[in-house]
Amino acid sequence: MAHQRFRFPEAIVETGWLAVHLNDPDLRVFDCTTYLEFTPDEARPYDVVSGHESHLHGHIPGAGYLDLQGAFSTPDAPFAMSLPRVEDAVRAFEMHGVSDGTRVVLYSRTTLPWATRFWWMLRWIGFDNAAILNGGFAKWQAEGHPVEQGENRYAAGKITPRPRPGVFVGKDEVLAGTDAAQTCVVNALSPDLHSGENDRYGRAGRIPGSVNVPAASVVEAESQILKPYSEIAAAFEASGASGAARQITYCGGGIFATLDAFLLHQLGCEDVAVYDNSMSEWANDPSLPMETD
């Protein structure tokens, strides 16, 4: 299995495990799907579309739905999917049934980073008993596991917050990190965006000095199953990321960066942060430096 050598193997579960444990009373399963529809507007390069309608038409039995652009973002923020306040995030997770004594499994209908975004948010508020579903909903369906329709909601829970504010950072900390010898800034976007060939987010290029480990490169493209540990470890080692004392990951809006951050954490890196608004903010701020090939 892809994850057995990771530091926290319990944070990655397989569909077979979930099928066996689906009725465990302490289990909370959530569909985390959001869709991005890209636009030609450099100031707002994508529209965010809820996956709730898709969820209603078919989901893992008992699963609830977490709406990233709803209670789990700051309303009316300049950038889509901006992190809410810690207390608001705690309250939102509680309202969806997360408690200190529950185990959470997160999945996506599309790509893994929608699940890792919520995993990283749970880590941010201090909740550690969460896992992502390897292969997500597509693998669940392909294996013939049951699917149900409609709305499910768990009874409200109670979380004891233990915030880790450093696991998300803003542009000032990223800028400082570009000059810090022990910090590696990691771009989770595709190589064409990293090089500057594609200018989707406004100014073309990357945060100066950042290395490129595309989130898409650490999963199997069709199945969204994590690649073997050896390949993932090699990718982060070759980039120099896993050898640094601190890592800051970024992408277009703080979603795909969470997969890189999740995996660096799994590789044993102790000080990993995600730049929340990422290139949606950085590339549109002319005071911030950019670099191209």
CSV table of C-alpha atoms in Angstrom, one decimal:
chain,number,residue,atom,x,y,z
A,1,MET,CA,0.0,0.0,0.0
A,2,ALA,CA,1.2,3.5,-0.8
A,3,HIS,CA,1.2,4.9,2.7
A,4,GLN,CA,2.6,2.3,5.0
A,5,ARG,CA,6.0,4.0,5.4
A,6,PHE,CA,4.6,7.4,6.2
A,7,ARG,CA,4.9,8.8,9.6
A,8,PHE,CA,1.2,8.9,10.2
A,9,PRO,CA,-0.3,6.0,8.2
A,10,GLU,CA,-3.6,6.2,10.0
A,11,ALA,CA,-4.2,9.6,8.3
A,12,ILE,CA,-4.7,7.8,5.0
A,13,VAL,CA,-7.4,5.2,4.8
A,14,GLU,CA,-8.3,2.8,2.0
A,15,THR,CA,-11.8,2.2,0.6
A,16,GLY,CA,-11.8,-1.4,1.9
A,17,TRP,CA,-11.1,-0.2,5.5
A,18,LEU,CA,-13.9,2.4,5.2
A,19,ALA,CA,-16.4,-0.2,3.9
A,20,VAL,CA,-15.7,-2.3,7.0
A,21,HIS,CA,-15.9,0.6,9.5
A,22,LEU,CA,-18.7,2.6,7.8
A,23,ASN,CA,-21.1,2.0,10.7
A,24,ASP,CA,-18.7,2.7,13.5
A,25,PRO,CA,-20.6,5.0,15.9
A,26,ASP,CA,-17.7,7.4,16.3
A,27,LEU,CA,-17.0,7.7,12.5
A,28,ARG,CA,-17.8,10.9,10.6
A,29,VAL,CA,-17.4,10.8,6.8
A,30,PHE,CA,-17.5,13.9,4.7
A,31,ASP,CA,-17.6,14.7,1.0
A,32,CYS,CA,-15.4,17.8,0.6
A,33,THR,CA,-15.8,18.3,-3.2
A,34,THR,CA,-15.7,21.8,-4.7
A,35,TYR,CA,-15.4,22.6,-8.4
A,36,LEU,CA,-13.3,25.4,-9.9
A,37,GLU,CA,-14.3,26.9,-13.2
A,38,PHE,CA,-11.5,28.9,-14.7
A,39,THR,CA,-12.1,32.4,-16.1
A,40,PRO,CA,-10.0,34.8,-18.2
A,41,ASP,CA,-10.2,37.4,-15.3
A,42,GLU,CA,-6.6,37.7,-13.9
A,43,ALA,CA,-7.9,39.3,-10.8
A,44,ARG,CA,-10.3,36.4,-10.1
A,45,PRO,CA,-9.0,33.5,-12.2
A,46,TYR,CA,-11.6,31.0,-11.2
A,47,ASP,CA,-15.2,30.8,-10.0
A,48,VAL,CA,-15.8,28.5,-7.0
A,49,VAL,CA,-18.8,26.1,-7.5
A,50,SER,CA,-20.2,24.0,-4.6
A,51,GLY,CA,-20.2,20.3,-4.9
A,52,HIS,CA,-23.3,20.0,-2.8
A,53,GLU,CA,-25.6,19.2,-5.7
A,54,SER,CA,-23.4,16.4,-6.9
A,55,HIS,CA,-23.3,15.1,-3.3
A,56,LEU,CA,-27.1,14.9,-3.2
A,57,HIS,CA,-27.1,12.8,-6.3
A,58,GLY,CA,-24.7,10.2,-4.9
A,59,HIS,CA,-22.3,9.8,-1.9
A,60,ILE,CA,-20.8,7.3,0.5
A,61,PRO,CA,-23.6,6.1,2.8
A,62,GLY,CA,-24.0,8.4,5.8
A,63,ALA,CA,-21.6,11.0,4.6
A,64,GLY,CA,-22.2,14.6,5.3
A,65,TYR,CA,-21.1,17.5,3.0
A,66,LEU,CA,-18.6,20.2,3.9
A,67,ASP,CA,-19.0,23.4,1.8
A,68,LEU,CA,-15.6,25.0,1.6
A,69,GLN,CA,-17.0,28.3,0.2
A,70,GLY,CA,-19.7,28.3,2.9
A,71,ALA,CA,-19.0,28.2,6.6
A,72,PHE,CA,-15.4,27.2,6.1
A,73,SER,CA,-14.3,30.4,4.4
A,74,THR,CA,-14.3,34.1,5.3
A,75,PRO,CA,-17.4,35.7,3.7
A,76,ASP,CA,-16.9,38.6,1.3
A,77,ALA,CA,-13.1,38.1,1.4
A,78,PRO,CA,-11.1,39.5,-1.5
A,79,PHE,CA,-10.0,35.9,-2.4
A,80,ALA,CA,-12.2,32.9,-2.7
A,81,MET,CA,-11.8,30.2,-0.1
A,82,SER,CA,-9.9,32.4,2.4
A,83,LEU,CA,-9.5,30.9,5.8
A,84,PRO,CA,-12.1,31.8,8.4
A,85,ARG,CA,-11.3,32.7,12.0
A,86,VAL,CA,-10.3,29.8,14.1
A,87,GLU,CA,-13.4,30.0,16.3
A,88,ASP,CA,-15.6,30.1,13.2
A,89,ALA,CA,-14.0,27.0,11.8
A,90,VAL,CA,-14.3,25.2,15.1
A,91,ARG,CA,-18.0,26.1,15.3
A,92,ALA,CA,-18.6,25.0,11.7
A,93,PHE,CA,-16.9,21.6,12.2
A,94,GLU,CA,-18.9,21.1,15.4
A,95,MET,CA,-22.2,21.9,13.6
A,96,HIS,CA,-21.3,19.1,11.1
A,97,GLY,CA,-20.8,16.6,13.9
A,98,VAL,CA,-17.1,16.6,14.7
A,99,SER,CA,-16.3,16.0,18.4
A,100,ASP,CA,-13.2,15.3,20.4
A,101,GLY,CA,-14.1,11.6,20.4
A,102,THR,CA,-14.9,11.2,16.7
A,103,ARG,CA,-12.8,9.9,13.8
A,104,VAL,CA,-13.1,11.9,10.6
A,105,VAL,CA,-12.7,10.6,7.1
A,106,LEU,CA,-12.5,13.1,4.3
A,107,TYR,CA,-13.0,12.4,0.6
A,108,SER,CA,-13.4,14.1,-2.8
A,109,ARG,CA,-15.3,13.3,-6.0
A,110,THR,CA,-12.5,14.8,-8.0
A,111,THR,CA,-8.9,15.5,-6.8
A,112,LEU,CA,-7.4,14.7,-3.4
A,113,PRO,CA,-6.5,18.3,-2.4
A,114,TRP,CA,-10.2,19.1,-1.6
A,115,ALA,CA,-9.9,16.5,1.1
A,116,THR,CA,-6.5,17.6,2.3
A,117,ARG,CA,-7.6,21.2,2.6
A,118,PHE,CA,-10.1,20.1,5.3
A,119,TRP,CA,-7.5,17.8,6.8
A,120,TRP,CA,-5.1,20.7,7.1
A,121,MET,CA,-7.8,22.9,8.6
A,122,LEU,CA,-8.6,20.3,11.2
A,123,ARG,CA,-4.9,20.2,12.0
A,124,TRP,CA,-5.0,24.0,12.2
A,125,ILE,CA,-7.7,23.9,14.9
A,126,GLY,CA,-5.9,21.1,16.8
A,127,PHE,CA,-8.0,18.1,15.8
A,128,ASP,CA,-5.7,15.2,14.9
A,129,ASN,CA,-8.0,12.2,14.4
A,130,ALA,CA,-8.7,12.7,10.7
A,131,ALA,CA,-7.8,10.9,7.5
A,132,ILE,CA,-8.2,11.3,3.8
A,133,LEU,CA,-9.7,8.5,1.7
A,134,ASN,CA,-7.1,7.3,-0.8
A,135,GLY,CA,-8.7,7.4,-4.3
A,136,GLY,CA,-11.8,9.1,-3.0
A,137,PHE,CA,-15.3,8.6,-4.3
A,138,ALA,CA,-14.3,7.4,-7.7
A,139,LYS,CA,-12.4,4.4,-6.2
A,140,TRP,CA,-15.3,3.7,-3.8
A,141,GLN,CA,-17.7,3.5,-6.8
A,142,ALA,CA,-15.4,1.6,-9.0
A,143,GLU,CA,-15.1,-1.2,-6.4
A,144,GLY,CA,-18.9,-1.5,-6.2
A,145,HIS,CA,-19.4,-0.2,-2.7
A,146,PRO,CA,-22.9,1.2,-1.9
A,147,VAL,CA,-23.9,4.7,-2.7
A,148,GLU,CA,-26.9,6.7,-1.4
A,149,GLN,CA,-28.6,9.9,-2.3
A,150,GLY,CA,-30.0,12.8,-0.4
A,151,GLU,CA,-28.9,14.8,2.6
A,152,ASN,CA,-27.2,13.5,5.8
A,153,ARG,CA,-26.3,15.5,8.8
A,154,TYR,CA,-24.6,14.3,12.0
A,155,ALA,CA,-25.7,15.5,15.4
A,156,ALA,CA,-23.7,18.5,16.5
A,157,GLY,CA,-20.4,17.8,18.3
A,158,LYS,CA,-18.0,19.6,20.7
A,159,ILE,CA,-14.4,20.2,20.0
A,160,THR,CA,-11.7,21.3,22.4
A,161,PRO,CA,-9.6,23.7,20.2
A,162,ARG,CA,-5.9,23.5,20.4
A,163,PRO,CA,-5.0,25.9,17.6
A,164,ARG,CA,-1.8,25.7,15.6
A,165,PRO,CA,-1.7,29.2,14.0
A,166,GLY,CA,1.6,28.6,12.3
A,167,VAL,CA,0.3,25.9,9.9
A,168,PHE,CA,-1.3,28.7,7.7
A,169,VAL,CA,0.7,31.8,6.8
A,170,GLY,CA,0.2,35.1,5.0
A,171,LYS,CA,2.2,36.9,2.4
A,172,ASP,CA,4.5,38.6,4.9
A,173,GLU,CA,5.7,35.4,6.3
A,174,VAL,CA,6.2,34.0,2.8
A,175,LEU,CA,8.2,37.0,1.8
A,176,ALA,CA,10.4,36.6,4.8
A,177,GLY,CA,10.8,32.9,4.0
A,178,THR,CA,12.2,33.7,0.5
A,179,ASP,CA,15.3,35.1,2.2
A,180,ALA,CA,15.6,32.5,5.0
A,181,ALA,CA,18.2,29.9,4.3
A,182,GLN,CA,16.4,27.2,6.3
A,183,THR,CA,13.0,27.7,4.6
A,184,CYS,CA,12.0,26.0,1.4
A,185,VAL,CA,9.0,27.6,-0.4
A,186,VAL,CA,7.3,24.9,-2.5
A,187,ASN,CA,5.0,25.5,-5.5
A,188,ALA,CA,2.3,22.8,-5.9
A,189,LEU,CA,1.1,24.2,-9.3
A,190,SER,CA,1.9,22.7,-12.7
A,191,PRO,CA,5.4,23.2,-14.3
A,192,ASP,CA,4.0,25.7,-16.9
A,193,LEU,CA,2.6,27.9,-14.2
A,194,HIS,CA,5.9,27.6,-12.2
A,195,SER,CA,8.1,28.5,-15.1
A,196,GLY,CA,5.9,31.5,-16.2
A,197,GLU,CA,4.8,30.0,-19.5
A,198,ASN,CA,1.2,30.3,-18.3
A,199,ASP,CA,0.0,33.5,-16.6
A,200,ARG,CA,-3.3,32.3,-15.2
A,201,TYR,CA,-3.1,34.1,-11.9
A,202,GLY,CA,-2.0,37.6,-13.2
A,203,ARG,CA,1.7,38.2,-13.4
A,204,ALA,CA,3.4,35.1,-14.8
A,205,GLY,CA,5.9,33.1,-12.7
A,206,ARG,CA,6.5,32.0,-9.2
A,207,ILE,CA,7.5,33.2,-5.8
A,208,PRO,CA,11.3,33.8,-6.0
A,209,GLY,CA,13.4,30.8,-5.0
A,210,SER,CA,10.5,28.4,-4.8
A,211,VAL,CA,10.8,24.9,-6.0
A,212,ASN,CA,8.2,22.9,-7.9
A,213,VAL,CA,6.6,19.7,-6.7
A,214,PRO,CA,3.2,19.7,-8.5
A,215,ALA,CA,0.4,18.3,-6.4
A,216,ALA,CA,-0.7,16.4,-9.6
A,217,SER,CA,2.7,14.6,-9.7
A,218,VAL,CA,2.3,12.8,-6.4
A,219,VAL,CA,-1.0,11.0,-7.3
A,220,GLU,CA,-2.0,8.7,-10.1
A,221,ALA,CA,-3.8,11.0,-12.6
A,222,GLU,CA,-6.8,8.9,-13.4
A,223,SER,CA,-7.5,7.2,-10.0
A,224,GLN,CA,-6.3,9.9,-7.6
A,225,ILE,CA,-4.5,7.2,-5.6
A,226,LEU,CA,-1.4,8.4,-3.9
A,227,LYS,CA,1.8,7.2,-5.7
A,228,PRO,CA,4.1,4.9,-3.8
A,229,TYR,CA,5.9,6.3,-0.8
A,230,SER,CA,9.3,5.9,-2.5
A,231,GLU,CA,8.2,8.1,-5.4
A,232,ILE,CA,6.7,10.7,-3.2
A,233,ALA,CA,9.7,10.8,-0.9
A,234,ALA,CA,12.1,11.0,-4.0
A,235,ALA,CA,10.1,14.0,-5.5
A,236,PHE,CA,10.4,16.1,-2.3
A,237,GLU,CA,14.0,15.1,-1.7
A,238,ALA,CA,15.0,16.0,-5.3
A,239,SER,CA,13.5,19.4,-5.0
A,240,GLY,CA,15.3,20.1,-1.7
A,241,ALA,CA,12.0,20.6,0.1
A,242,SER,CA,12.1,17.7,2.6
A,243,GLY,CA,15.6,18.5,3.7
A,244,ALA,CA,14.8,22.0,4.8
A,245,ALA,CA,14.0,23.0,8.4
A,246,ARG,CA,10.8,24.7,7.4
A,247,GLN,CA,8.5,24.4,4.3
A,248,ILE,CA,5.9,26.8,3.1
A,249,THR,CA,3.7,25.4,0.3
A,250,TYR,CA,1.6,27.4,-2.1
A,251,CYS,CA,-0.6,27.0,-5.2
A,252,GLY,CA,-3.3,29.2,-6.8
A,253,GLY,CA,-5.6,29.6,-3.8
A,254,GLY,CA,-4.4,27.4,-0.9
A,255,ILE,CA,-6.0,24.1,-1.9
A,256,PHE,CA,-3.5,22.1,-3.9
A,257,ALA,CA,-0.8,23.3,-1.6
A,258,THR,CA,-2.4,21.4,1.2
A,259,LEU,CA,-1.6,18.1,-0.5
A,260,ASP,CA,2.1,18.9,-0.7
A,261,ALA,CA,1.9,20.1,3.0
A,262,PHE,CA,0.1,16.9,4.0
A,263,LEU,CA,2.7,14.8,2.4
A,264,LEU,CA,5.7,16.7,3.8
A,265,HIS,CA,4.1,16.3,7.2
A,266,GLN,CA,3.8,12.6,6.5
A,267,LEU,CA,7.5,12.5,5.5
A,268,GLY,CA,8.4,13.7,8.9
A,269,CYS,CA,8.8,17.4,8.3
A,270,GLU,CA,8.1,19.2,11.6
A,271,ASP,CA,7.4,22.8,10.5
A,272,VAL,CA,5.2,22.9,7.4
A,273,ALA,CA,2.9,25.8,6.6
A,274,VAL,CA,0.4,26.6,3.8
A,275,TYR,CA,0.2,30.1,2.2
A,276,ASP,CA,-3.5,30.5,2.3
A,277,ASN,CA,-4.3,32.8,-0.6
A,278,SER,CA,-1.3,31.8,-2.6
A,279,MET,CA,-0.9,33.1,-6.1
A,280,SER,CA,-4.4,34.6,-6.2
A,281,GLU,CA,-3.0,37.2,-3.8
A,282,TRP,CA,0.8,37.2,-4.6
A,283,ALA,CA,0.6,37.5,-8.4
A,284,ASN,CA,-1.9,40.3,-8.2
A,285,ASP,CA,0.2,42.4,-5.7
A,286,PRO,CA,2.8,44.4,-7.7
A,287,SER,CA,4.8,45.1,-4.5
A,288,LEU,CA,5.7,41.4,-4.3
A,289,PRO,CA,8.5,39.9,-6.3
A,290,MET,CA,8.1,37.4,-9.1
A,291,GLU,CA,10.5,35.1,-10.9
A,292,THR,CA,10.3,33.3,-14.2
A,293,ASP,CA,12.6,30.9,-16.1
